[in-house]
Amino acid sequence: MSTPLTPAAYLRALHHEGTRTREHPGWRSHNRNHKGPWGPVHGVMLHHTAGSDSLSACRNGLPDLPGPLCLGLITKDGTVHLLGHGRTNHAGPGSAAALAAVRAEQAPPARPGPDAVDGNARFYGFEIENLGNGRDPYPGAQLDAVERLSAALCRAHGWSAASVIGHKEWTRRKIDPSFSMASMRTRIARRLGTRPPGGPDRPGPAYAVFPGAAFFVPGRRSPLITAVGRRLVAEGCGRYAVGPGPEWTAADVLSYAAWQRELGYSGADADGIPGRASWDRLRVPQA
Ligand SMILES: [Zn+2]
């Protein structure tokens, strides 16, 4: 299940993670979906802009490359400028092995293979304002925004930090971004409460263990219930007027029932009470 988040769910995920955003006119429908597929998505790809006037370029494109060039631009002050949503011209073709590693939640190969796969369909793309000359600094606020934004998408989709790669890890044609992706993944993993990829132990996302159907009784309060609700929202199954929150309510039952129907259950099997099979497929991060 890696259906792209709706603009609303995406924005909520970013704000949950403490990302500071600025919405630019029309961002929710500014994309290249008319030119090719968008989704299923498997990860986040980071870039540096290597130029001036990056806001205009990212939104409108370049003479030889129509915009948008990314979903968002992260400026040096740590603001994520929301410019588009959907397929954007950021990745181009890239390595099948790199995509396979992302899908397996493993660190990418040391060197990407030949260009073979359409990355614009598979990744959320973000540009980071930097000249990319090795001397232009990435201020702390900017790196913090990159970390939060990436973690927000990983959390919403149930991905680990291994799902965040740099353009330079996607294709041999590119060198961006000009910071260590391994360090950034370590930061993201720490934020997610998981082990960084590429460490001595096999990396893997830390998903919450199924607590048993009896856990889900009206009035039960737990951070785990909030985590469940966020995942349901991310999967397009949220039926909340307010929330999701820590208390198990009728809205949680309705939302979970929508998830069960999404998986093909019906009747008494889609009663809104979590069972192990539907739980495992929801991949709820540890609360
Ligand atoms: Zn790039």
PDB file of C-alpha atoms and ligand atoms in Angstrom:
ATOM      1  CA  MET A   1       0.000   0.000   0.000  1.00  0.00           C
ATOM      2  CA  SER A   2       1.829   3.054  -1.166  1.00  0.00           C
ATOM      3  CA  THR A   3      -0.889   5.194  -2.627  1.00  0.00           C
ATOM      4  CA  PRO A   4       0.309   8.816  -2.572  1.00  0.00           C
ATOM      5  CA  LEU A   5      -1.120  10.892   0.253  1.00  0.00           C
ATOM      6  CA  THR A   6      -3.866  13.319  -0.658  1.00  0.00           C
ATOM      7  CA  PRO A   7      -2.810  16.979  -0.385  1.00  0.00           C
ATOM      8  CA  ALA A   8      -4.823  17.275   2.841  1.00  0.00           C
ATOM      9  CA  ALA A   9      -3.283  14.170   4.444  1.00  0.00           C
ATOM     10  CA  TYR A  10       0.171  15.275   3.298  1.00  0.00           C
ATOM     11  CA  LEU A  11      -0.246  18.703   4.849  1.00  0.00           C
ATOM     12  CA  ARG A  12      -1.504  17.170   8.096  1.00  0.00           C
ATOM     13  CA  ALA A  13       1.445  14.785   8.228  1.00  0.00           C
ATOM     14  CA  LEU A  14       3.891  17.663   7.758  1.00  0.00           C
ATOM     15  CA  HIS A  15       2.298  19.730  10.480  1.00  0.00           C
ATOM     16  CA  HIS A  16       2.149  16.774  12.899  1.00  0.00           C
ATOM     17  CA  GLU A  17       5.920  16.526  12.522  1.00  0.00           C
ATOM     18  CA  GLY A  18       6.394  20.231  13.259  1.00  0.00           C
ATOM     19  CA  THR A  19       7.294  21.243   9.710  1.00  0.00           C
ATOM     20  CA  ARG A  20       6.825  24.934   8.925  1.00  0.00           C
ATOM     21  CA  THR A  21       5.087  25.292   5.577  1.00  0.00           C
ATOM     22  CA  ARG A  22       4.140  28.066   3.220  1.00  0.00           C
ATOM     23  CA  GLU A  23       1.420  27.251   0.712  1.00  0.00           C
ATOM     24  CA  HIS A  24       1.784  28.765  -2.741  1.00  0.00           C
ATOM     25  CA  PRO A  25      -1.273  29.319  -4.966  1.00  0.00           C
ATOM     26  CA  GLY A  26      -2.554  26.205  -6.686  1.00  0.00           C
ATOM     27  CA  TRP A  27       0.002  23.818  -5.150  1.00  0.00           C
ATOM     28  CA  ARG A  28      -2.548  21.060  -4.532  1.00  0.00           C
ATOM     29  CA  SER A  29      -3.098  20.479  -8.246  1.00  0.00           C
ATOM     30  CA  HIS A  30       0.152  21.747  -9.775  1.00  0.00           C
ATOM     31  CA  ASN A  31       1.807  18.607 -11.177  1.00  0.00           C
ATOM     32  CA  ARG A  32       2.690  16.578 -14.276  1.00  0.00           C
ATOM     33  CA  ASN A  33       0.132  13.821 -13.748  1.00  0.00           C
ATOM     34  CA  HIS A  34      -1.083  14.388 -17.324  1.00  0.00           C
ATOM     35  CA  LYS A  35       2.340  13.280 -18.594  1.00  0.00           C
ATOM     36  CA  GLY A  36       2.764  10.013 -16.751  1.00  0.00           C
ATOM     37  CA  PRO A  37       1.977   7.952 -13.680  1.00  0.00           C
ATOM     38  CA  TRP A  38       2.153   9.185 -10.096  1.00  0.00           C
ATOM     39  CA  GLY A  39       2.343   6.309  -7.674  1.00  0.00           C
ATOM     40  CA  PRO A  40       2.585   3.846  -6.207  1.00  0.00           C
ATOM     41  CA  VAL A  41       5.161   5.815  -4.243  1.00  0.00           C
ATOM     42  CA  HIS A  42       8.029   4.165  -2.395  1.00  0.00           C
ATOM     43  CA  GLY A  43      10.027   6.991  -0.914  1.00  0.00           C
ATOM     44  CA  VAL A  44      11.323  10.533  -0.700  1.00  0.00           C
ATOM     45  CA  MET A  45      14.074  11.949  -2.924  1.00  0.00           C
ATOM     46  CA  LEU A  46      16.173  14.932  -1.874  1.00  0.00           C
ATOM     47  CA  HIS A  47      17.920  17.404  -4.193  1.00  0.00           C
ATOM     48  CA  HIS A  48      19.828  20.666  -3.997  1.00  0.00           C
ATOM     49  CA  THR A  49      18.894  23.496  -6.322  1.00  0.00           C
ATOM     50  CA  ALA A  50      22.407  24.595  -7.362  1.00  0.00           C
ATOM     51  CA  GLY A  51      21.050  27.922  -8.538  1.00  0.00           C
ATOM     52  CA  SER A  52      19.584  31.299  -7.808  1.00  0.00           C
ATOM     53  CA  ASP A  53      15.880  32.201  -7.914  1.00  0.00           C
ATOM     54  CA  SER A  54      15.059  28.640  -6.999  1.00  0.00           C
ATOM     55  CA  LEU A  55      11.467  29.360  -5.968  1.00  0.00           C
ATOM     56  CA  SER A  56      10.430  30.445  -9.441  1.00  0.00           C
ATOM     57  CA  ALA A  57      12.396  27.656 -11.133  1.00  0.00           C
ATOM     58  CA  CYS A  58      10.978  24.967  -8.867  1.00  0.00           C
ATOM     59  CA  ARG A  59       7.446  26.138  -9.477  1.00  0.00           C
ATOM     60  CA  ASN A  60       7.561  27.072 -13.159  1.00  0.00           C
ATOM     61  CA  GLY A  61      10.440  24.991 -14.445  1.00  0.00           C
ATOM     62  CA  LEU A  62      13.440  25.797 -16.610  1.00  0.00           C
ATOM     63  CA  PRO A  63      13.603  26.509 -20.348  1.00  0.00           C
ATOM     64  CA  ASP A  64      14.308  22.845 -21.095  1.00  0.00           C
ATOM     65  CA  LEU A  65      12.405  21.281 -18.173  1.00  0.00           C
ATOM     66  CA  PRO A  66       8.769  22.145 -17.448  1.00  0.00           C
ATOM     67  CA  GLY A  67       7.667  22.638 -13.837  1.00  0.00           C
ATOM     68  CA  PRO A  68       6.938  21.844 -11.200  1.00  0.00           C
ATOM     69  CA  LEU A  69      10.411  20.499 -10.447  1.00  0.00           C
ATOM     70  CA  CYS A  70       9.424  19.259  -6.979  1.00  0.00           C
ATOM     71  CA  LEU A  71       6.616  19.119  -4.464  1.00  0.00           C
ATOM     72  CA  GLY A  72       8.378  21.572  -2.247  1.00  0.00           C
ATOM     73  CA  LEU A  73      11.426  23.777  -1.832  1.00  0.00           C
ATOM     74  CA  ILE A  74      13.168  23.956   1.532  1.00  0.00           C
ATOM     75  CA  THR A  75      14.705  27.387   1.894  1.00  0.00           C
ATOM     76  CA  LYS A  76      17.576  28.278   4.193  1.00  0.00           C
ATOM     77  CA  ASP A  77      15.257  29.624   6.874  1.00  0.00           C
ATOM     78  CA  GLY A  78      13.719  26.150   7.283  1.00  0.00           C
ATOM     79  CA  THR A  79      10.445  26.886   5.486  1.00  0.00           C
ATOM     80  CA  VAL A  80       8.999  24.192   3.245  1.00  0.00           C
ATOM     81  CA  HIS A  81       7.418  26.033   0.307  1.00  0.00           C
ATOM     82  CA  LEU A  82       4.585  23.910  -1.057  1.00  0.00           C
ATOM     83  CA  LEU A  83       4.650  24.330  -4.843  1.00  0.00           C
ATOM     84  CA  GLY A  84       3.104  21.202  -6.294  1.00  0.00           C
ATOM     85  CA  HIS A  85       1.598  17.860  -5.467  1.00  0.00           C
ATOM     86  CA  GLY A  86       1.883  14.775  -7.610  1.00  0.00           C
ATOM     87  CA  ARG A  87       4.230  13.817 -10.381  1.00  0.00           C
ATOM     88  CA  THR A  88       6.979  16.417 -10.761  1.00  0.00           C
ATOM     89  CA  ASN A  89      10.136  16.700 -12.861  1.00  0.00           C
ATOM     90  CA  HIS A  90      12.689  15.991 -10.144  1.00  0.00           C
ATOM     91  CA  ALA A  91      14.161  12.519 -10.470  1.00  0.00           C
ATOM     92  CA  GLY A  92      14.210  11.369 -14.064  1.00  0.00           C
ATOM     93  CA  PRO A  93      15.222   7.806 -14.834  1.00  0.00           C
ATOM     94  CA  GLY A  94      17.329   5.947 -12.303  1.00  0.00           C
ATOM     95  CA  SER A  95      18.589   2.719 -10.867  1.00  0.00           C
ATOM     96  CA  ALA A  96      16.349  -0.332 -10.515  1.00  0.00           C
ATOM     97  CA  ALA A  97      18.653  -1.589  -7.746  1.00  0.00           C
ATOM     98  CA  ALA A  98      18.226   1.674  -5.834  1.00  0.00           C
ATOM     99  CA  LEU A  99      14.450   1.366  -6.099  1.00  0.00           C
ATOM    100  CA  ALA A 100      14.594  -2.258  -4.961  1.00  0.00           C
ATOM    101  CA  ALA A 101      16.639  -1.226  -1.905  1.00  0.00           C
ATOM    102  CA  VAL A 102      14.139   1.496  -1.030  1.00  0.00           C
ATOM    103  CA  ARG A 103      11.261  -0.957  -1.353  1.00  0.00           C
ATOM    104  CA  ALA A 104      13.090  -3.439   0.884  1.00  0.00           C
ATOM    105  CA  GLU A 105      13.848  -0.674   3.440  1.00  0.00           C
ATOM    106  CA  GLN A 106      17.589  -1.235   2.995  1.00  0.00           C
ATOM    107  CA  ALA A 107      20.417   1.247   2.518  1.00  0.00           C
ATOM    108  CA  PRO A 108      20.930   2.053  -1.185  1.00  0.00           C
ATOM    109  CA  PRO A 109      23.777   0.479  -3.173  1.00  0.00           C
ATOM    110  CA  ALA A 110      27.123   2.293  -2.860  1.00  0.00           C
ATOM    111  CA  ARG A 111      26.819   3.246  -6.512  1.00  0.00           C
ATOM    112  CA  PRO A 112      23.553   3.366  -8.430  1.00  0.00           C
ATOM    113  CA  GLY A 113      23.038   1.059 -11.398  1.00  0.00           C
ATOM    114  CA  PRO A 114      22.181   2.262 -14.911  1.00  0.00           C
ATOM    115  CA  ASP A 115      19.131   4.454 -15.504  1.00  0.00           C
ATOM    116  CA  ALA A 116      16.159   2.164 -15.975  1.00  0.00           C
ATOM    117  CA  VAL A 117      13.166   3.262 -13.897  1.00  0.00           C
ATOM    118  CA  ASP A 118      10.922   6.354 -13.937  1.00  0.00           C
ATOM    119  CA  GLY A 119      11.678   8.025 -10.618  1.00  0.00           C
ATOM    120  CA  ASN A 120       9.136  10.809 -11.037  1.00  0.00           C
ATOM    121  CA  ALA A 121       6.363   8.232 -10.589  1.00  0.00           C
ATOM    122  CA  ARG A 122       7.866   6.618  -7.491  1.00  0.00           C
ATOM    123  CA  PHE A 123       9.192   9.391  -5.242  1.00  0.00           C
ATOM    124  CA  TYR A 124       8.073  12.517  -3.474  1.00  0.00           C
ATOM    125  CA  GLY A 125      10.690  15.020  -4.647  1.00  0.00           C
ATOM    126  CA  PHE A 126      12.051  17.972  -2.695  1.00  0.00           C
ATOM    127  CA  GLU A 127      14.585  20.635  -3.590  1.00  0.00           C
ATOM    128  CA  ILE A 128      16.856  22.133  -0.946  1.00  0.00           C
ATOM    129  CA  GLU A 129      18.118  25.660  -1.548  1.00  0.00           C
ATOM    130  CA  ASN A 130      21.902  25.405  -1.844  1.00  0.00           C
ATOM    131  CA  LEU A 131      24.551  26.240  -4.438  1.00  0.00           C
ATOM    132  CA  GLY A 132      25.909  22.725  -4.078  1.00  0.00           C
ATOM    133  CA  ASN A 133      29.502  23.895  -4.348  1.00  0.00           C
ATOM    134  CA  GLY A 134      30.584  22.379  -1.040  1.00  0.00           C
ATOM    135  CA  ARG A 135      31.054  25.831   0.516  1.00  0.00           C
ATOM    136  CA  ASP A 136      27.488  27.103   0.676  1.00  0.00           C
ATOM    137  CA  PRO A 137      26.243  26.119   4.140  1.00  0.00           C
ATOM    138  CA  TYR A 138      23.049  24.267   5.031  1.00  0.00           C
ATOM    139  CA  PRO A 139      21.835  26.150   8.125  1.00  0.00           C
ATOM    140  CA  GLY A 140      20.578  24.115  11.074  1.00  0.00           C
ATOM    141  CA  ALA A 141      16.992  25.257  10.532  1.00  0.00           C
ATOM    142  CA  GLN A 142      17.094  24.024   6.954  1.00  0.00           C
ATOM    143  CA  LEU A 143      18.445  20.563   7.836  1.00  0.00           C
ATOM    144  CA  ASP A 144      15.908  20.343  10.648  1.00  0.00           C
ATOM    145  CA  ALA A 145      13.133  20.982   8.112  1.00  0.00           C
ATOM    146  CA  VAL A 146      14.534  18.306   5.777  1.00  0.00           C
ATOM    147  CA  GLU A 147      14.572  15.840   8.661  1.00  0.00           C
ATOM    148  CA  ARG A 148      11.017  16.628   9.793  1.00  0.00           C
ATOM    149  CA  LEU A 149       9.565  16.628   6.298  1.00  0.00           C
ATOM    150  CA  SER A 150      11.169  13.294   5.440  1.00  0.00           C
ATOM    151  CA  ALA A 151      10.143  11.741   8.750  1.00  0.00           C
ATOM    152  CA  ALA A 152       6.587  12.985   8.269  1.00  0.00           C
ATOM    153  CA  LEU A 153       6.238  11.092   4.999  1.00  0.00           C
ATOM    154  CA  CYS A 154       7.946   7.977   6.374  1.00  0.00           C
ATOM    155  CA  ARG A 155       5.670   7.972   9.398  1.00  0.00           C
ATOM    156  CA  ALA A 156       2.532   8.497   7.346  1.00  0.00           C
ATOM    157  CA  HIS A 157       3.410   5.645   4.995  1.00  0.00           C
ATOM    158  CA  GLY A 158       4.946   3.314   7.578  1.00  0.00           C
ATOM    159  CA  TRP A 159       8.364   3.564   5.903  1.00  0.00           C
ATOM    160  CA  SER A 160      11.772   3.542   7.585  1.00  0.00           C
ATOM    161  CA  ALA A 161      14.491   6.150   6.994  1.00  0.00           C
ATOM    162  CA  ALA A 162      15.855   3.892   4.234  1.00  0.00           C
ATOM    163  CA  SER A 163      13.017   5.168   2.075  1.00  0.00           C
ATOM    164  CA  VAL A 164      14.729   8.569   1.901  1.00  0.00           C
ATOM    165  CA  ILE A 165      17.428   8.798  -0.772  1.00  0.00           C
ATOM    166  CA  GLY A 166      19.367  11.505  -2.543  1.00  0.00           C
ATOM    167  CA  HIS A 167      19.327  12.136  -6.271  1.00  0.00           C
ATOM    168  CA  LYS A 168      23.006  11.080  -6.329  1.00  0.00           C
ATOM    169  CA  GLU A 169      21.943   7.667  -4.998  1.00  0.00           C
ATOM    170  CA  TRP A 170      19.329   7.330  -7.732  1.00  0.00           C
ATOM    171  CA  THR A 171      21.396   8.021 -10.833  1.00  0.00           C
ATOM    172  CA  ARG A 172      25.064   8.321 -11.787  1.00  0.00           C
ATOM    173  CA  ARG A 173      24.163  11.520 -13.686  1.00  0.00           C
ATOM    174  CA  LYS A 174      23.751  13.514 -10.460  1.00  0.00           C
ATOM    175  CA  ILE A 175      25.738  14.652  -7.438  1.00  0.00           C
ATOM    176  CA  ASP A 176      23.007  16.201  -5.327  1.00  0.00           C
ATOM    177  CA  PRO A 177      22.389  16.788  -2.531  1.00  0.00           C
ATOM    178  CA  SER A 178      25.825  17.862  -1.329  1.00  0.00           C
ATOM    179  CA  PHE A 179      25.469  16.564   2.205  1.00  0.00           C
ATOM    180  CA  SER A 180      25.801  13.077   3.637  1.00  0.00           C
ATOM    181  CA  MET A 181      22.625  11.120   3.021  1.00  0.00           C
ATOM    182  CA  ALA A 182      23.733   8.502   5.573  1.00  0.00           C
ATOM    183  CA  SER A 183      23.858  11.229   8.256  1.00  0.00           C
ATOM    184  CA  MET A 184      20.454  12.552   7.204  1.00  0.00           C
ATOM    185  CA  ARG A 185      18.967   9.044   7.327  1.00  0.00           C
ATOM    186  CA  THR A 186      20.415   8.597  10.815  1.00  0.00           C
ATOM    187  CA  ARG A 187      18.678  11.782  11.926  1.00  0.00           C
ATOM    188  CA  ILE A 188      15.394  10.693  10.354  1.00  0.00           C
ATOM    189  CA  ALA A 189      15.662   7.225  11.904  1.00  0.00           C
ATOM    190  CA  ARG A 190      16.287   8.770  15.319  1.00  0.00           C
ATOM    191  CA  ARG A 191      13.227  10.970  14.905  1.00  0.00           C
ATOM    192  CA  LEU A 192      11.170   7.927  13.902  1.00  0.00           C
ATOM    193  CA  GLY A 193      12.508   6.000  16.864  1.00  0.00           C
ATOM    194  CA  THR A 194      14.051   3.341  14.637  1.00  0.00           C
ATOM    195  CA  ARG A 195      17.532   2.101  13.885  1.00  0.00           C
ATOM    196  CA  PRO A 196      19.369   3.873  11.062  1.00  0.00           C
ATOM    197  CA  PRO A 197      19.738   1.875   7.859  1.00  0.00           C
ATOM    198  CA  GLY A 198      23.133   0.501   6.998  1.00  0.00           C
ATOM    199  CA  GLY A 199      24.087  -0.144  10.622  1.00  0.00           C
ATOM    200  CA  PRO A 200      25.484  -3.408  11.902  1.00  0.00           C
ATOM    201  CA  ASP A 201      22.032  -4.803  12.513  1.00  0.00           C
ATOM    202  CA  ARG A 202      19.586  -5.347   9.751  1.00  0.00           C
ATOM    203  CA  PRO A 203      17.578  -2.133   9.495  1.00  0.00           C
ATOM    204  CA  GLY A 204      13.873  -2.355   9.739  1.00  0.00           C
ATOM    205  CA  PRO A 205      10.981  -0.146  10.619  1.00  0.00           C
ATOM    206  CA  ALA A 206       9.750  -0.520  14.160  1.00  0.00           C
ATOM    207  CA  TYR A 207       6.079  -1.361  13.880  1.00  0.00           C
ATOM    208  CA  ALA A 208       3.821  -1.731  16.835  1.00  0.00           C
ATOM    209  CA  VAL A 209       2.987  -5.269  17.880  1.00  0.00           C
ATOM    210  CA  PHE A 210      -0.705  -6.205  17.639  1.00  0.00           C
ATOM    211  CA  PRO A 211      -2.088  -5.673  21.151  1.00  0.00           C
ATOM    212  CA  GLY A 212      -5.058  -8.018  20.638  1.00  0.00           C
ATOM    213  CA  ALA A 213      -8.635  -7.217  19.656  1.00  0.00           C
ATOM    214  CA  ALA A 214      -9.653  -6.869  23.316  1.00  0.00           C
ATOM    215  CA  PHE A 215      -7.428  -3.802  23.601  1.00  0.00           C
ATOM    216  CA  PHE A 216      -9.831  -1.830  21.428  1.00  0.00           C
ATOM    217  CA  VAL A 217     -12.684  -1.058  23.772  1.00  0.00           C
ATOM    218  CA  PRO A 218     -14.542   2.266  23.907  1.00  0.00           C
ATOM    219  CA  GLY A 219     -12.820   4.719  26.214  1.00  0.00           C
ATOM    220  CA  ARG A 220      -9.382   3.086  26.032  1.00  0.00           C
ATOM    221  CA  ARG A 221      -6.695   5.797  25.847  1.00  0.00           C
ATOM    222  CA  SER A 222      -3.241   5.177  24.422  1.00  0.00           C
ATOM    223  CA  PRO A 223      -0.685   6.856  22.134  1.00  0.00           C
ATOM    224  CA  LEU A 224      -0.975   3.684  20.082  1.00  0.00           C
ATOM    225  CA  ILE A 225      -4.575   4.609  19.235  1.00  0.00           C
ATOM    226  CA  THR A 226      -3.425   7.992  17.933  1.00  0.00           C
ATOM    227  CA  ALA A 227      -0.798   6.213  15.833  1.00  0.00           C
ATOM    228  CA  VAL A 228      -3.457   3.889  14.410  1.00  0.00           C
ATOM    229  CA  GLY A 229      -5.652   6.850  13.527  1.00  0.00           C
ATOM    230  CA  ARG A 230      -2.832   8.641  11.742  1.00  0.00           C
ATOM    231  CA  ARG A 231      -2.116   5.587   9.638  1.00  0.00           C
ATOM    232  CA  LEU A 232      -5.811   5.220   8.776  1.00  0.00           C
ATOM    233  CA  VAL A 233      -5.890   8.859   7.684  1.00  0.00           C
ATOM    234  CA  ALA A 234      -2.739   8.340   5.624  1.00  0.00           C
ATOM    235  CA  GLU A 235      -4.372   5.395   3.878  1.00  0.00           C
ATOM    236  CA  GLY A 236      -7.411   7.502   3.021  1.00  0.00           C
ATOM    237  CA  CYS A 237      -9.618   5.673   5.533  1.00  0.00           C
ATOM    238  CA  GLY A 238      -9.954   8.421   8.158  1.00  0.00           C
ATOM    239  CA  ARG A 239     -13.557   9.090   9.148  1.00  0.00           C
ATOM    240  CA  TYR A 240     -12.804  11.656  11.821  1.00  0.00           C
ATOM    241  CA  ALA A 241     -14.644  14.936  12.405  1.00  0.00           C
ATOM    242  CA  VAL A 242     -11.895  15.773  14.908  1.00  0.00           C
ATOM    243  CA  GLY A 243      -8.732  13.903  15.649  1.00  0.00           C
ATOM    244  CA  PRO A 244      -7.501  11.219  15.445  1.00  0.00           C
ATOM    245  CA  GLY A 245      -6.766  11.230  19.147  1.00  0.00           C
ATOM    246  CA  PRO A 246      -5.634   8.858  21.902  1.00  0.00           C
ATOM    247  CA  GLU A 247      -9.122   7.619  22.853  1.00  0.00           C
ATOM    248  CA  TRP A 248     -10.745   4.698  21.015  1.00  0.00           C
ATOM    249  CA  THR A 249     -14.033   6.096  19.742  1.00  0.00           C
ATOM    250  CA  ALA A 250     -16.814   5.354  17.270  1.00  0.00           C
ATOM    251  CA  ALA A 251     -14.863   7.382  14.677  1.00  0.00           C
ATOM    252  CA  ASP A 252     -11.921   4.995  15.084  1.00  0.00           C
ATOM    253  CA  VAL A 253     -14.233   2.031  14.545  1.00  0.00           C
ATOM    254  CA  LEU A 254     -15.688   3.645  11.400  1.00  0.00           C
ATOM    255  CA  SER A 255     -12.200   4.448  10.099  1.00  0.00           C
ATOM    256  CA  TYR A 256     -10.827   0.995  10.825  1.00  0.00           C
ATOM    257  CA  ALA A 257     -13.868  -0.591   9.168  1.00  0.00           C
ATOM    258  CA  ALA A 258     -13.074   1.480   6.049  1.00  0.00           C
ATOM    259  CA  TRP A 259      -9.534   0.064   6.155  1.00  0.00           C
ATOM    260  CA  GLN A 260     -10.869  -3.502   6.467  1.00  0.00           C
ATOM    261  CA  ARG A 261     -13.129  -2.929   3.456  1.00  0.00           C
ATOM    262  CA  GLU A 262     -10.128  -1.496   1.604  1.00  0.00           C
ATOM    263  CA  LEU A 263      -8.404  -4.838   2.190  1.00  0.00           C
ATOM    264  CA  GLY A 264     -11.424  -6.698   0.833  1.00  0.00           C
ATOM    265  CA  TYR A 265     -13.172  -7.707   4.049  1.00  0.00           C
ATOM    266  CA  SER A 266     -16.918  -7.343   4.346  1.00  0.00           C
ATOM    267  CA  GLY A 267     -19.760  -8.053   6.751  1.00  0.00           C
ATOM    268  CA  ALA A 268     -18.654  -9.120  10.235  1.00  0.00           C
ATOM    269  CA  ASP A 269     -15.021  -9.146   9.070  1.00  0.00           C
ATOM    270  CA  ALA A 270     -15.223  -5.383   8.530  1.00  0.00           C
ATOM    271  CA  ASP A 271     -16.583  -4.556  11.988  1.00  0.00           C
ATOM    272  CA  GLY A 272     -13.980  -1.879  12.744  1.00  0.00           C
ATOM    273  CA  ILE A 273     -12.242  -3.918  15.464  1.00  0.00           C
ATOM    274  CA  PRO A 274      -8.603  -4.574  14.538  1.00  0.00           C
ATOM    275  CA  GLY A 275      -7.590  -8.163  13.817  1.00  0.00           C
ATOM    276  CA  ARG A 276      -4.060  -9.400  13.321  1.00  0.00           C
ATOM    277  CA  ALA A 277      -4.109  -9.643   9.517  1.00  0.00           C
ATOM    278  CA  SER A 278      -5.447  -6.154   8.907  1.00  0.00           C
ATOM    279  CA  TRP A 279      -3.192  -4.824  11.687  1.00  0.00           C
ATOM    280  CA  ASP A 280      -0.047  -6.208  10.131  1.00  0.00           C
ATOM    281  CA  ARG A 281      -0.894  -4.665   6.800  1.00  0.00           C
ATOM    282  CA  LEU A 282      -1.561  -1.272   8.367  1.00  0.00           C
ATOM    283  CA  ARG A 283       2.042  -1.120   9.687  1.00  0.00           C
ATOM    284  CA  VAL A 284       1.460   1.156  12.639  1.00  0.00           C
ATOM    285  CA  PRO A 285       4.700   2.788  13.835  1.00  0.00           C
ATOM    286  CA  GLN A 286       5.594   2.210  17.469  1.00  0.00           C
ATOM    287  CA  ALA A 287       3.877   4.898  19.503  1.00  0.00           C
TER     288      ALA A 287
HETATM  289 ZN    ZN B   1      18.455  16.567  -8.246  1.00  0.00          ZN
END
